[in-house]
Tab-separated table of C-alpha atoms in Angstrom:
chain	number	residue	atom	x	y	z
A	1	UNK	CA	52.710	29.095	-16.693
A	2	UNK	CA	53.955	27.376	-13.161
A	3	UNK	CA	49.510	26.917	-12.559
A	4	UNK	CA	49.163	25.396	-15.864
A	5	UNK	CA	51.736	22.597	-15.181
A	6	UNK	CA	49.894	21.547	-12.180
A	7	UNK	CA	46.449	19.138	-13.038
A	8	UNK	CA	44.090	21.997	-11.176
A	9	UNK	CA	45.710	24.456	-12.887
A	10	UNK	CA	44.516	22.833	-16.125
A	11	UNK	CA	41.208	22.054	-15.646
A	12	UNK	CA	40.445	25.153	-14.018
A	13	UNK	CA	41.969	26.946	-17.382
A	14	UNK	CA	39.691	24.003	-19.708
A	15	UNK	CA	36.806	24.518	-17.423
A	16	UNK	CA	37.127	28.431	-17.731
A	17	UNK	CA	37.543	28.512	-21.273
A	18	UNK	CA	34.869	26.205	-21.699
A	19	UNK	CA	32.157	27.485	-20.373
A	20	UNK	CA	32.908	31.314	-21.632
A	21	UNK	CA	33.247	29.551	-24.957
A	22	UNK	CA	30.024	27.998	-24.381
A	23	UNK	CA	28.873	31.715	-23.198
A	24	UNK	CA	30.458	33.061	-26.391
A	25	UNK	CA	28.774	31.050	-28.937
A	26	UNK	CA	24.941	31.312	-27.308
A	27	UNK	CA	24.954	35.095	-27.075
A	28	UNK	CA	26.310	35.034	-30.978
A	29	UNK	CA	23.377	32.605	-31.946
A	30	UNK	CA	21.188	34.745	-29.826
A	31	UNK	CA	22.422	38.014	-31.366
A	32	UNK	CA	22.355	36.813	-34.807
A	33	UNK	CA	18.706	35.544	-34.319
A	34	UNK	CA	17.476	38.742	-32.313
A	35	UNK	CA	19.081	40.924	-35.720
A	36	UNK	CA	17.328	38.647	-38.025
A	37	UNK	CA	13.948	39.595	-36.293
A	38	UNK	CA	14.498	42.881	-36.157
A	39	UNK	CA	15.214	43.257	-39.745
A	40	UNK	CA	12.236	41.331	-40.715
A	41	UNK	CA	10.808	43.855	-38.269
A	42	UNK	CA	12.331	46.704	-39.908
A	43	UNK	CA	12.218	45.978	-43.436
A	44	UNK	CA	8.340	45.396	-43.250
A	45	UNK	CA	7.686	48.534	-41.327
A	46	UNK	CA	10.123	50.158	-43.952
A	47	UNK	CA	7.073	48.870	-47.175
A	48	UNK	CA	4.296	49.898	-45.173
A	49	UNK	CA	5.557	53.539	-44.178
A	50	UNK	CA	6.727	53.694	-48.141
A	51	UNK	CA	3.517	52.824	-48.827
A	52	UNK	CA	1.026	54.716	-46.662
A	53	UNK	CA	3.056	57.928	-47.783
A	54	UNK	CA	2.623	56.720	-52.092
A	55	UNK	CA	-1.427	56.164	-51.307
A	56	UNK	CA	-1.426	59.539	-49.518
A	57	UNK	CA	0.276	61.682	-51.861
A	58	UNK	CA	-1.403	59.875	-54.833
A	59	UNK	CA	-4.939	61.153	-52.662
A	60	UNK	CA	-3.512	64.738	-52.316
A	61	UNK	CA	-4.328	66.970	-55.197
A	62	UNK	CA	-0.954	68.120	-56.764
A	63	UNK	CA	-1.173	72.074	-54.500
A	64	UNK	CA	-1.216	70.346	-50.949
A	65	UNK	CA	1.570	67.690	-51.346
A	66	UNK	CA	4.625	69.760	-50.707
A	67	UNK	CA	3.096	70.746	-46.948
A	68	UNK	CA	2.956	66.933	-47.061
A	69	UNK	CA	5.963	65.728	-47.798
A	70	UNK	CA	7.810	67.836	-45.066
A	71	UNK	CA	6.373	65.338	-42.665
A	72	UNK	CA	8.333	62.519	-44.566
A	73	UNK	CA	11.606	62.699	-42.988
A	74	UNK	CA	9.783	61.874	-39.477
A	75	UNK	CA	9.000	58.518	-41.094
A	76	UNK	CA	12.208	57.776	-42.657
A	77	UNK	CA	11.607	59.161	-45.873
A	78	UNK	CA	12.809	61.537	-48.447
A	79	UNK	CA	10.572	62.739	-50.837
A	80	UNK	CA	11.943	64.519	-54.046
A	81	UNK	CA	10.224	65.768	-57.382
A	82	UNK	CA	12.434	63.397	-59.751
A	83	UNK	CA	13.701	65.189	-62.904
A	84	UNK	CA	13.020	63.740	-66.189
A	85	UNK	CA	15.930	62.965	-67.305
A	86	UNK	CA	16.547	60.366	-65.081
A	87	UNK	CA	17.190	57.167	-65.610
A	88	UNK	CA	15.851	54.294	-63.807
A	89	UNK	CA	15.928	50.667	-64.205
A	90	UNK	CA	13.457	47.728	-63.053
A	91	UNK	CA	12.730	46.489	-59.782
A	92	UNK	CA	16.333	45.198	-58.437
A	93	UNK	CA	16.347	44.954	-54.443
A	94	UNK	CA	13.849	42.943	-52.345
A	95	UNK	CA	12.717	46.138	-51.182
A	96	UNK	CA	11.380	47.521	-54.398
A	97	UNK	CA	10.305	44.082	-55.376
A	98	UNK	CA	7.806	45.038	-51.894
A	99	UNK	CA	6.948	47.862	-52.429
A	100	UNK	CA	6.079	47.288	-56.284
A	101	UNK	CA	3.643	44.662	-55.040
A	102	UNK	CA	2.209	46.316	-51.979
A	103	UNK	CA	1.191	49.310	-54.588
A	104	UNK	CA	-0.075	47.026	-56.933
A	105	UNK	CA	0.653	47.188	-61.082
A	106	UNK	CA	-1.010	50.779	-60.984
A	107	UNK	CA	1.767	52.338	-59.701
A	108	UNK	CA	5.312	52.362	-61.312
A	109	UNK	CA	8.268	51.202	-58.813
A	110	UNK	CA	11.785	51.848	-60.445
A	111	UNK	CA	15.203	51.179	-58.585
A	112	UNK	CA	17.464	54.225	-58.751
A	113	UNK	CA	21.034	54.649	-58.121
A	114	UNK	CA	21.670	55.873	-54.395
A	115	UNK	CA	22.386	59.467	-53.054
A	116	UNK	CA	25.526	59.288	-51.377
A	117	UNK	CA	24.977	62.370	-49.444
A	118	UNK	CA	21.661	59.536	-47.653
A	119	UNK	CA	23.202	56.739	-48.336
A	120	UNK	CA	26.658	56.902	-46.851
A	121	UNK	CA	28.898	53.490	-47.798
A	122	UNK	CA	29.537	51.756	-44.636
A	123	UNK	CA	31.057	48.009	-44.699
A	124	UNK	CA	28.919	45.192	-44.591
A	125	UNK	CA	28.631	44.179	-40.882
A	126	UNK	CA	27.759	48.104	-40.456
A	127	UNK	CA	25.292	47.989	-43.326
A	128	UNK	CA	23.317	44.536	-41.553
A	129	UNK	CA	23.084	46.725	-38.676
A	130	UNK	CA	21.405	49.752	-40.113
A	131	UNK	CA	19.368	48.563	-42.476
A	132	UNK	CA	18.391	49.243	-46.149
A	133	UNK	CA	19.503	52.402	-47.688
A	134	UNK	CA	16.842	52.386	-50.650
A	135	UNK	CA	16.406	55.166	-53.655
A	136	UNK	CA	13.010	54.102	-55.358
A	137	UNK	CA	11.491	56.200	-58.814
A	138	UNK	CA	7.659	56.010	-58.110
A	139	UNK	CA	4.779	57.429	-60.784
A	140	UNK	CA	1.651	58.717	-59.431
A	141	UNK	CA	-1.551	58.205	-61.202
A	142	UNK	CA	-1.221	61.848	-62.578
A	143	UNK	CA	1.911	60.691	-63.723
A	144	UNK	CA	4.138	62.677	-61.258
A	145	UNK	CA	7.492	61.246	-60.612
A	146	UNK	CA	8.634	61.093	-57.214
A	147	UNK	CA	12.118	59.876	-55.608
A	148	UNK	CA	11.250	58.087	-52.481
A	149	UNK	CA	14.676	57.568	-50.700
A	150	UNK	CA	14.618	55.612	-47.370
A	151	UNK	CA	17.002	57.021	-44.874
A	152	UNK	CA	18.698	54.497	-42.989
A	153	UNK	CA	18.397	54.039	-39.442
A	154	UNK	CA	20.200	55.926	-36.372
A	155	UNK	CA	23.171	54.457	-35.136
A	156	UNK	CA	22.672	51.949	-32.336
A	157	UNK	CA	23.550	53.464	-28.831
A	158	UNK	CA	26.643	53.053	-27.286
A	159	UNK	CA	26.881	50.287	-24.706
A	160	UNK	CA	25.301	50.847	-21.224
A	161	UNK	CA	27.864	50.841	-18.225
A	162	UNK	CA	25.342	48.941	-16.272
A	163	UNK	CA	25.860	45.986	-19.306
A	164	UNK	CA	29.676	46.376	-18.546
A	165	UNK	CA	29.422	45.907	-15.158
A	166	UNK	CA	27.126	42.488	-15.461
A	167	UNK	CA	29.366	41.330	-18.278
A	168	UNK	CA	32.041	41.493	-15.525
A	169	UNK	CA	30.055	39.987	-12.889
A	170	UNK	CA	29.250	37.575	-15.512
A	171	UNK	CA	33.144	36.754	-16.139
A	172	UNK	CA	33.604	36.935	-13.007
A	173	UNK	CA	31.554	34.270	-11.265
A	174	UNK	CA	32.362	32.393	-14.491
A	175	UNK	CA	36.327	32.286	-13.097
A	176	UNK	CA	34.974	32.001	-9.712
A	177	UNK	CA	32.814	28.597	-10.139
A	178	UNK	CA	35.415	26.735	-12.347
A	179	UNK	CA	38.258	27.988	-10.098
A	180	UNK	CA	36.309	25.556	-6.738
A	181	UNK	CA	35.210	23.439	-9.127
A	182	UNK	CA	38.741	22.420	-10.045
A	183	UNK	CA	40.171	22.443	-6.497
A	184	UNK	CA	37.130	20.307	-4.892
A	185	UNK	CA	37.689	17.777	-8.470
A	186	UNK	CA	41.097	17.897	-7.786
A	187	UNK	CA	41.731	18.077	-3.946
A	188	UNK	CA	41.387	14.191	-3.402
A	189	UNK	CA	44.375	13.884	-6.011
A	190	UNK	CA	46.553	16.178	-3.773
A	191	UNK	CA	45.544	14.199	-0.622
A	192	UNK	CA	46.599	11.138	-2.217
A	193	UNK	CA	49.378	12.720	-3.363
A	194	UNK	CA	50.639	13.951	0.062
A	195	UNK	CA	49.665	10.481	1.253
A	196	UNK	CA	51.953	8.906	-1.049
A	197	UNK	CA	54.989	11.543	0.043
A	198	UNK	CA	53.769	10.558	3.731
A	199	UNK	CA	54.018	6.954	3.538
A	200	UNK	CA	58.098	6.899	2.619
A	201	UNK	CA	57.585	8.773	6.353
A	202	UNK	CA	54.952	6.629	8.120
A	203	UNK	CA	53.977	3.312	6.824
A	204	UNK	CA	51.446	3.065	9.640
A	205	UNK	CA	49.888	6.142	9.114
A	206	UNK	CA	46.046	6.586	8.897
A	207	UNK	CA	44.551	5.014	5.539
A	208	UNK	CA	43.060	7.698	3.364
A	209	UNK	CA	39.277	8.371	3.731
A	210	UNK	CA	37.169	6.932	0.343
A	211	UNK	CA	35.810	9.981	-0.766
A	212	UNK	CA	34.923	12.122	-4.204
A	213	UNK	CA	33.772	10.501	-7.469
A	214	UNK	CA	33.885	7.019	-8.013
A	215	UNK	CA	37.367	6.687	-9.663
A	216	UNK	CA	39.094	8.358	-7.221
A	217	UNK	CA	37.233	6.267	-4.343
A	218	UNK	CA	38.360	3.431	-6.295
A	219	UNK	CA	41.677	4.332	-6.415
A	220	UNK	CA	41.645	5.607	-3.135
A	221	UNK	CA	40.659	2.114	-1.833
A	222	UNK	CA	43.956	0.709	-4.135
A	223	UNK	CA	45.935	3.132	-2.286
A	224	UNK	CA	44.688	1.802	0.727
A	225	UNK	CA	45.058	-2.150	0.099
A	226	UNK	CA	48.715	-1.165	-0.757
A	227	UNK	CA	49.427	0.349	1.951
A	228	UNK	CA	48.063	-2.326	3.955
A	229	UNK	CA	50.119	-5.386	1.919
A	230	UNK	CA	53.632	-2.999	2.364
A	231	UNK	CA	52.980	-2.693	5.925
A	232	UNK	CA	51.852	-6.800	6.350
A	233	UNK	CA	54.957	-7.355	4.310
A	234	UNK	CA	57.744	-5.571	6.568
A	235	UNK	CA	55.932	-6.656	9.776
A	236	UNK	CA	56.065	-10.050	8.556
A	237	UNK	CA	59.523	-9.815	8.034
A	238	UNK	CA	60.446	-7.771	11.503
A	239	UNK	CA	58.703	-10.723	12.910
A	240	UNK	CA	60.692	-13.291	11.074
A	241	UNK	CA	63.993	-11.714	12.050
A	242	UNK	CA	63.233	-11.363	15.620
A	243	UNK	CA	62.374	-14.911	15.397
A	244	UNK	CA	65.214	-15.979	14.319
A	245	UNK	CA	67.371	-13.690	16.761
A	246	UNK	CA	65.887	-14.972	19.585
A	247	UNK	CA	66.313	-18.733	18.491
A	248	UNK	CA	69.726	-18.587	17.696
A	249	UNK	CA	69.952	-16.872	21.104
A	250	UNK	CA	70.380	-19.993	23.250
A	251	UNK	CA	72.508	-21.832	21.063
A	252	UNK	CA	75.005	-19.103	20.973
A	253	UNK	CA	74.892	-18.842	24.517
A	254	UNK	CA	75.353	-22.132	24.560
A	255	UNK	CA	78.104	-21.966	22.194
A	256	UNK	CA	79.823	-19.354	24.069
A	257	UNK	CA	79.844	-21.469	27.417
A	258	UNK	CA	81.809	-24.152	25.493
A	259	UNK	CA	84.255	-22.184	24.026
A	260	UNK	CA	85.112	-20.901	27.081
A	261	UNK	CA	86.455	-24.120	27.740
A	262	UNK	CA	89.104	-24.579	25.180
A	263	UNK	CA	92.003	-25.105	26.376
A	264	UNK	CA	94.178	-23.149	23.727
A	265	UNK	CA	93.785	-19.312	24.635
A	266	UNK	CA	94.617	-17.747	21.464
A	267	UNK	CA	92.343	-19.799	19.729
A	268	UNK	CA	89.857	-19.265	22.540
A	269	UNK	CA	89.663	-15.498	22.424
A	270	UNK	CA	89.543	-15.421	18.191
A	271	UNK	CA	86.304	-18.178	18.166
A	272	UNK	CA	85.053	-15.813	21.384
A	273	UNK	CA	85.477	-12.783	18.671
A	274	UNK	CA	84.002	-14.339	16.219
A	275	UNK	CA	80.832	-15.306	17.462
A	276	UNK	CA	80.388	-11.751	19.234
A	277	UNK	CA	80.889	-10.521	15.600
A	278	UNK	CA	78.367	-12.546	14.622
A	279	UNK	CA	75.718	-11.979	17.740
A	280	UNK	CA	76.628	-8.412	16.841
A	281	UNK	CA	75.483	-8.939	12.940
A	282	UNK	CA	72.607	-10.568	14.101
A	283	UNK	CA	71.183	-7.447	16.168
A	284	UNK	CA	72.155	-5.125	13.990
A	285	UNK	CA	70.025	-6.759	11.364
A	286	UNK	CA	66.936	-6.842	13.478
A	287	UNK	CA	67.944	-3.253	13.953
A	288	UNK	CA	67.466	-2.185	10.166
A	289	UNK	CA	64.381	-4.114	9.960
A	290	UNK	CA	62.704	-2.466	12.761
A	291	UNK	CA	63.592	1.071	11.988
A	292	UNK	CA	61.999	0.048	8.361
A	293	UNK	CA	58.996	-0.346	10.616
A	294	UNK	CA	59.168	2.137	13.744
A	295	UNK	CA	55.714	1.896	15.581
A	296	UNK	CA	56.724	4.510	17.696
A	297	UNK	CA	54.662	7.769	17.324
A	298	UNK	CA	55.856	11.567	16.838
A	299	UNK	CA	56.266	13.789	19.990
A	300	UNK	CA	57.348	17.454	20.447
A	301	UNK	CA	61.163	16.652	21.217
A	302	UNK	CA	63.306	19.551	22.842
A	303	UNK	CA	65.941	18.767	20.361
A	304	UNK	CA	69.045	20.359	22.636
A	305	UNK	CA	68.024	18.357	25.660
A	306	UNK	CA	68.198	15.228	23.907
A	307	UNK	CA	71.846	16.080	22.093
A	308	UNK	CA	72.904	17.292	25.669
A	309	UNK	CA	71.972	14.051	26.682
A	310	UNK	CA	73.525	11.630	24.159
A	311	UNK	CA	76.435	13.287	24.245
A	312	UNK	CA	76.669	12.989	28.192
A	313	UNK	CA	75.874	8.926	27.453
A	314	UNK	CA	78.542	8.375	24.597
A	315	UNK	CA	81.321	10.931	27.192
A	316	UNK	CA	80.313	8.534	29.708
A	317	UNK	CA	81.037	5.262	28.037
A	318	UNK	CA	84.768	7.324	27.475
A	319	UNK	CA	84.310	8.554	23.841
A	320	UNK	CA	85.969	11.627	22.842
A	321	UNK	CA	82.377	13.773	21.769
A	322	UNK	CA	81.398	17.372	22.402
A	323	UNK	CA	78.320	19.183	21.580
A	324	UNK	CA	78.638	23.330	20.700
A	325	UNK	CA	75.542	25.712	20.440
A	326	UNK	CA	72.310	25.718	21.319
A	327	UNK	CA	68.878	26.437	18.991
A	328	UNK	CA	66.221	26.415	21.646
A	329	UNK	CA	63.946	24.115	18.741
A	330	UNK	CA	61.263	21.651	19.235
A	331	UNK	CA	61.081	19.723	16.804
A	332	UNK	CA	58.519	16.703	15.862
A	333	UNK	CA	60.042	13.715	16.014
A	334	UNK	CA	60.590	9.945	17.483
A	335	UNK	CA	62.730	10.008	20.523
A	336	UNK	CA	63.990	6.414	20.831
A	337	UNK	CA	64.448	6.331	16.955
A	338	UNK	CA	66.272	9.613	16.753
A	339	UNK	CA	68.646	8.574	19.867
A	340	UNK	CA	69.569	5.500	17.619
A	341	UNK	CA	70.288	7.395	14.522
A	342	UNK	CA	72.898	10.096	16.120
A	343	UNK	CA	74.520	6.867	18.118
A	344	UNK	CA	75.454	5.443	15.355
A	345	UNK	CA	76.723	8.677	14.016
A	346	UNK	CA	78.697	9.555	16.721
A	347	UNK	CA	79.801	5.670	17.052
A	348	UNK	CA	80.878	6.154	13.346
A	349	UNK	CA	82.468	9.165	13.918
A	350	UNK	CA	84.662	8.218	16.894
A	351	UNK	CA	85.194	4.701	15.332
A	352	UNK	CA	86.709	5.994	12.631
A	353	UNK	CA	87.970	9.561	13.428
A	354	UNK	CA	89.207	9.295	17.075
A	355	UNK	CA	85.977	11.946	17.974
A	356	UNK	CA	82.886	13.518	17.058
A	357	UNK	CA	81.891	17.379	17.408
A	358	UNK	CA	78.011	18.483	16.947
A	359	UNK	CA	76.658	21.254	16.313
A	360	UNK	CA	73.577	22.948	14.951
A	361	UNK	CA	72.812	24.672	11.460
A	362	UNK	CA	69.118	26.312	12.056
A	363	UNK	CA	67.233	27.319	8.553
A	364	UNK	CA	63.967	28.372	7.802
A	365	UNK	CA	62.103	25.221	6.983
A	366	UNK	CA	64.744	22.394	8.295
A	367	UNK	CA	67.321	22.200	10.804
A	368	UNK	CA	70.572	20.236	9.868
A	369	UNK	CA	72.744	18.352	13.072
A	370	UNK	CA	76.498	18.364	11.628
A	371	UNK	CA	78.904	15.395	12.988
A	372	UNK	CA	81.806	16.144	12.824
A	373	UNK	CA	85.418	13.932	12.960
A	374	UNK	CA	88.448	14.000	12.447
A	375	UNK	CA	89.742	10.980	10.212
A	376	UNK	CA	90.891	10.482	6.562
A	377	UNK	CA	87.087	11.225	5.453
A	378	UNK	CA	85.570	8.786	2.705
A	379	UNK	CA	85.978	9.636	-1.378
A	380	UNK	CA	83.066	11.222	-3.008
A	381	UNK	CA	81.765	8.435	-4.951
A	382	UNK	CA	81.879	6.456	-2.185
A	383	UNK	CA	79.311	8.587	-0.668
A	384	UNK	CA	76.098	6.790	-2.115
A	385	UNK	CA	77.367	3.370	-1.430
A	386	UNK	CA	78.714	3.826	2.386
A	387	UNK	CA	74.440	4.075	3.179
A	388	UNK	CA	73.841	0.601	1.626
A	389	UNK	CA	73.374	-2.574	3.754
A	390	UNK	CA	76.225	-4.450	5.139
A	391	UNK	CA	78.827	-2.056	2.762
A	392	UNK	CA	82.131	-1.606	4.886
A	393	UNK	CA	85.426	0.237	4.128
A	394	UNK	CA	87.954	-2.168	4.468
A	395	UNK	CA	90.905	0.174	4.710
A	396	UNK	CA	89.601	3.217	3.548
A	397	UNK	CA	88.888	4.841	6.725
A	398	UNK	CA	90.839	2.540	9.399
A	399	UNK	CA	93.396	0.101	8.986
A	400	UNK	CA	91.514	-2.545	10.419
A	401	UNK	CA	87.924	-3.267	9.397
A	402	UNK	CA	84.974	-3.467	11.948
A	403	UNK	CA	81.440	-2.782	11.928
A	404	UNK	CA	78.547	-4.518	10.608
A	405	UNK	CA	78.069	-1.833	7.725
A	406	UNK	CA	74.987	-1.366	9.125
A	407	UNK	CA	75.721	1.557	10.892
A	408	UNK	CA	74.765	4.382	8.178
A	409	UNK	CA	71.940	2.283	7.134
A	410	UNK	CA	69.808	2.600	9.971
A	411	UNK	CA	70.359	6.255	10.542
A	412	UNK	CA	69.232	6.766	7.289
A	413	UNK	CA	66.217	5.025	7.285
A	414	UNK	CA	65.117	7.142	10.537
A	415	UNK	CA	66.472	9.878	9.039
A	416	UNK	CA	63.644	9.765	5.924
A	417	UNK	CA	61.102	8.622	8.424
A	418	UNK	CA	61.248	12.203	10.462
A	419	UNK	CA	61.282	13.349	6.559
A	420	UNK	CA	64.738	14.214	6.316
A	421	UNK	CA	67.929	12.775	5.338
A	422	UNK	CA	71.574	12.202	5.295
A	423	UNK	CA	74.533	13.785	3.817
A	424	UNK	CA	78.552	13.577	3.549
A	425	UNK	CA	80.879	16.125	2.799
A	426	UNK	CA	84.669	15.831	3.303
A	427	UNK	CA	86.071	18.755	5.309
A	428	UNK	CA	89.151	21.065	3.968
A	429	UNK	CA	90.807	20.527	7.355
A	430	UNK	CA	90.192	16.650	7.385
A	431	UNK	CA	87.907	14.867	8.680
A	432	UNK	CA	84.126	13.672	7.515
A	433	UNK	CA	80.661	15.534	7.998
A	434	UNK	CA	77.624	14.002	8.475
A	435	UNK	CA	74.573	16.040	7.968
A	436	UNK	CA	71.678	14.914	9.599
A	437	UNK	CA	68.594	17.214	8.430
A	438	UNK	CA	64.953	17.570	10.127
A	439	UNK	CA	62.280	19.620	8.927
A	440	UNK	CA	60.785	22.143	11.116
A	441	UNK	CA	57.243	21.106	11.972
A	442	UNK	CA	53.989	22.588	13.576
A	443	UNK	CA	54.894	20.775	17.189
């Protein structure tokens, strides 16, 4: 039932039942037009055997008919003296009507009720198939009566097992044909398909090649021209942003110069903080817009060198993070773009929980990277919201708010780019974990 959900599944099972519907119906017309000649066949041999035997018996004299009539049975025929007594009716069946005018008006052609010990009752698509079962009261021209019974035909033989076996071969190339029939019809679907599930991924990845009938070419090419309008769109804006971080560049420098020279210190250091806030907003939001659009391309990554290494930066810059276990993966990934993403974890982690442990959970298909803190941890339906732009706990996790909120953003958005994702859990012990997962690719 799981194949028939899925589109191949169903044409293959339409396609299938199609044709050996198809199959069905032709041999049946065939069959029923083959048994229509051969009783036509049959029945006319049946009158002219009845009435070879009548003209020779009618030539015999009345001493040399009974060596005669033992040679009936080899034609299909029973030949019996019939008693006086009885009774007959006219001409009823098609077959007596035949053999009454094949004789002519000199002979006398009576129906007569069947012998069931030669004319066994068998139901009607039995009875097509054997033929006529006939009892006919004939007078000779000396006026002899004769029962002429005609014995219905043999059964039909059994099936060959050479007929089984093509009937199989039959079926079987049948299943066969609309089986690659339905994967070639339906194989550009599942490319487009994976396409689709590859461009959340990749927005730069290779347009899809125009192939198969002309619908799916056509949509093909509509797959294409989207891709290419998303992509335009978030280079455009990437391009827009960086603009406008590098022009307010020199006027914040600038800005930063005069502010130095106020004379009032306290006021001095909060404008200072202020506009390093904001300088600090304003990368981070070029940030999220370029790993929206990450150029860079996927490498075979030794995935414990490079957690070795950013936790040796972050120790450096005197944050409290350690790194337990090693998996000995390589995974598939972007370097520079995954650096970024556990950063801002572990900056997220030691921001708010004083330090950040990592460690590896390996599984069969993915591998998960668990960060680890200890602070207050964040409420469960706060979970969704924590990952949207420029959202920030103002008290929830520290008693003083900081951050652009920009933080969890990014590392999601690389996160589904390598094709995994990020998840929270509060910890029994206290703290927050971050679960960073990666699938396991082909390096």
């Amino acid at each position: 039932m799981k194949n028939l959900s899925s589109m191949w599944g169903r044409v293959f099972a339409i396609l299938l039942l199609g044709v050996l519907g198809s199959a069905a119906l032709t041999w049946w017309l065939a069959f029923g037009e083959r048994q229509r000649t051969i009783t036509q066949f049959r029945d006319s041999h049946a009158v002219e055997r009845a009435e070879q035997l009548v003209l020779a018996l009618d030539a015999l004299p009345a001493a040399n008919r009974a060596a005669f009539l033992a040679t009936a049975p080899r034609l299909g025929l029973q030949v019996t003296t019939l008693p006086a007594a009885t009774t007959a009716q006219a001409p009823r069946s098609d077959y007596a009507a035949a053999v009454s005018e094949r004789l002519g008006k000199t002979f006398r052609v009576l129906s007569l009720p069947q012998d069931p010990d030669h004319c066994p009752r068998l139901p009607p698509p039995a009875r097509a198939l054997r033929g006529p079962c006939e009892a006919l009261g004939i007078t000779l021209h000396d006026g002899t009566a004769l029962r002429l019974t005609v014995l219905p035909p043999r059964s039909p033989p059994p099936l060959r097992p050479e007929f089984l076996r093509y009937l199989l071969l039959f079926l079987s190339s049948i299943a066969v044909l609309a089986y690659l029939v339905a994967r070639m019809s339906m194989r550009p679907l599942q490319q487009m398909a994976q396409a689709a599930a590859d461009l959340g991924q990749d927005i730069n990845r290779p347009p899809l090649t125009e192939q198969g009938a002309s619908e799916i070419r056509q949509a093909t090419r509509a797959f294409n021209a989207m891709q290419a309008r998303i992509r335009q769109h978030i280079a455009q804006r990437t391009q827009m942003l960086a603009a406008i971080t590098h022009d307010l560049q020199t006027p914040l420098t600038r800005l930063r110069l005069r502010l130095e020279k106020v004379g009032d210190a306290e006021l001095r250091d909060k404008l200072i903080a202020d506009l390093s806030a904001m300088q600090s907003m304003i990368r981070e939001g070029l940030e999220l817009a370029r790993s929206m659009d990450s150029k860079e391309a996927l490498q075979p990554l030794d995935l414990d060198s490079l957690l070795d290494s950013v936790c040796a930066d972050a120790a450096d810059a005197g944050q409290d993070v350690q790194f337990e276990g090693q998996s000995g993966l390589t995974v598939m990934a972007r370097p520079q773009a995954l650096r970024r993403c556990l950063n801002n974890l572990i900056d997220n982690a030691v921001k708010y929980g004083r330090h950040a442990r990592l460690s590896l959970d390996v599984g069969q298909n993915a591998v998960q990277i668990l960060v680890r803190d200890g602070g207050p941890g964040i409420p469960p339906e706060l979970h969704g919201k924590v990952f949207e732009p420029f959202y920030r706990m103002e008290g929830s996790r520290s008693r003083e708010s900081g951050g652009t909120g920009l933080g969890l953003t990014i590392a999601q958005n690389i996160a589904q780019q390598h094709g995994g994702r990020l998840q929270l859990s509060n910890l029994r012990e206290g703290g927050l974990e971050v679960r960073l997962s990666l699938p396991l690719r082909a390096a």
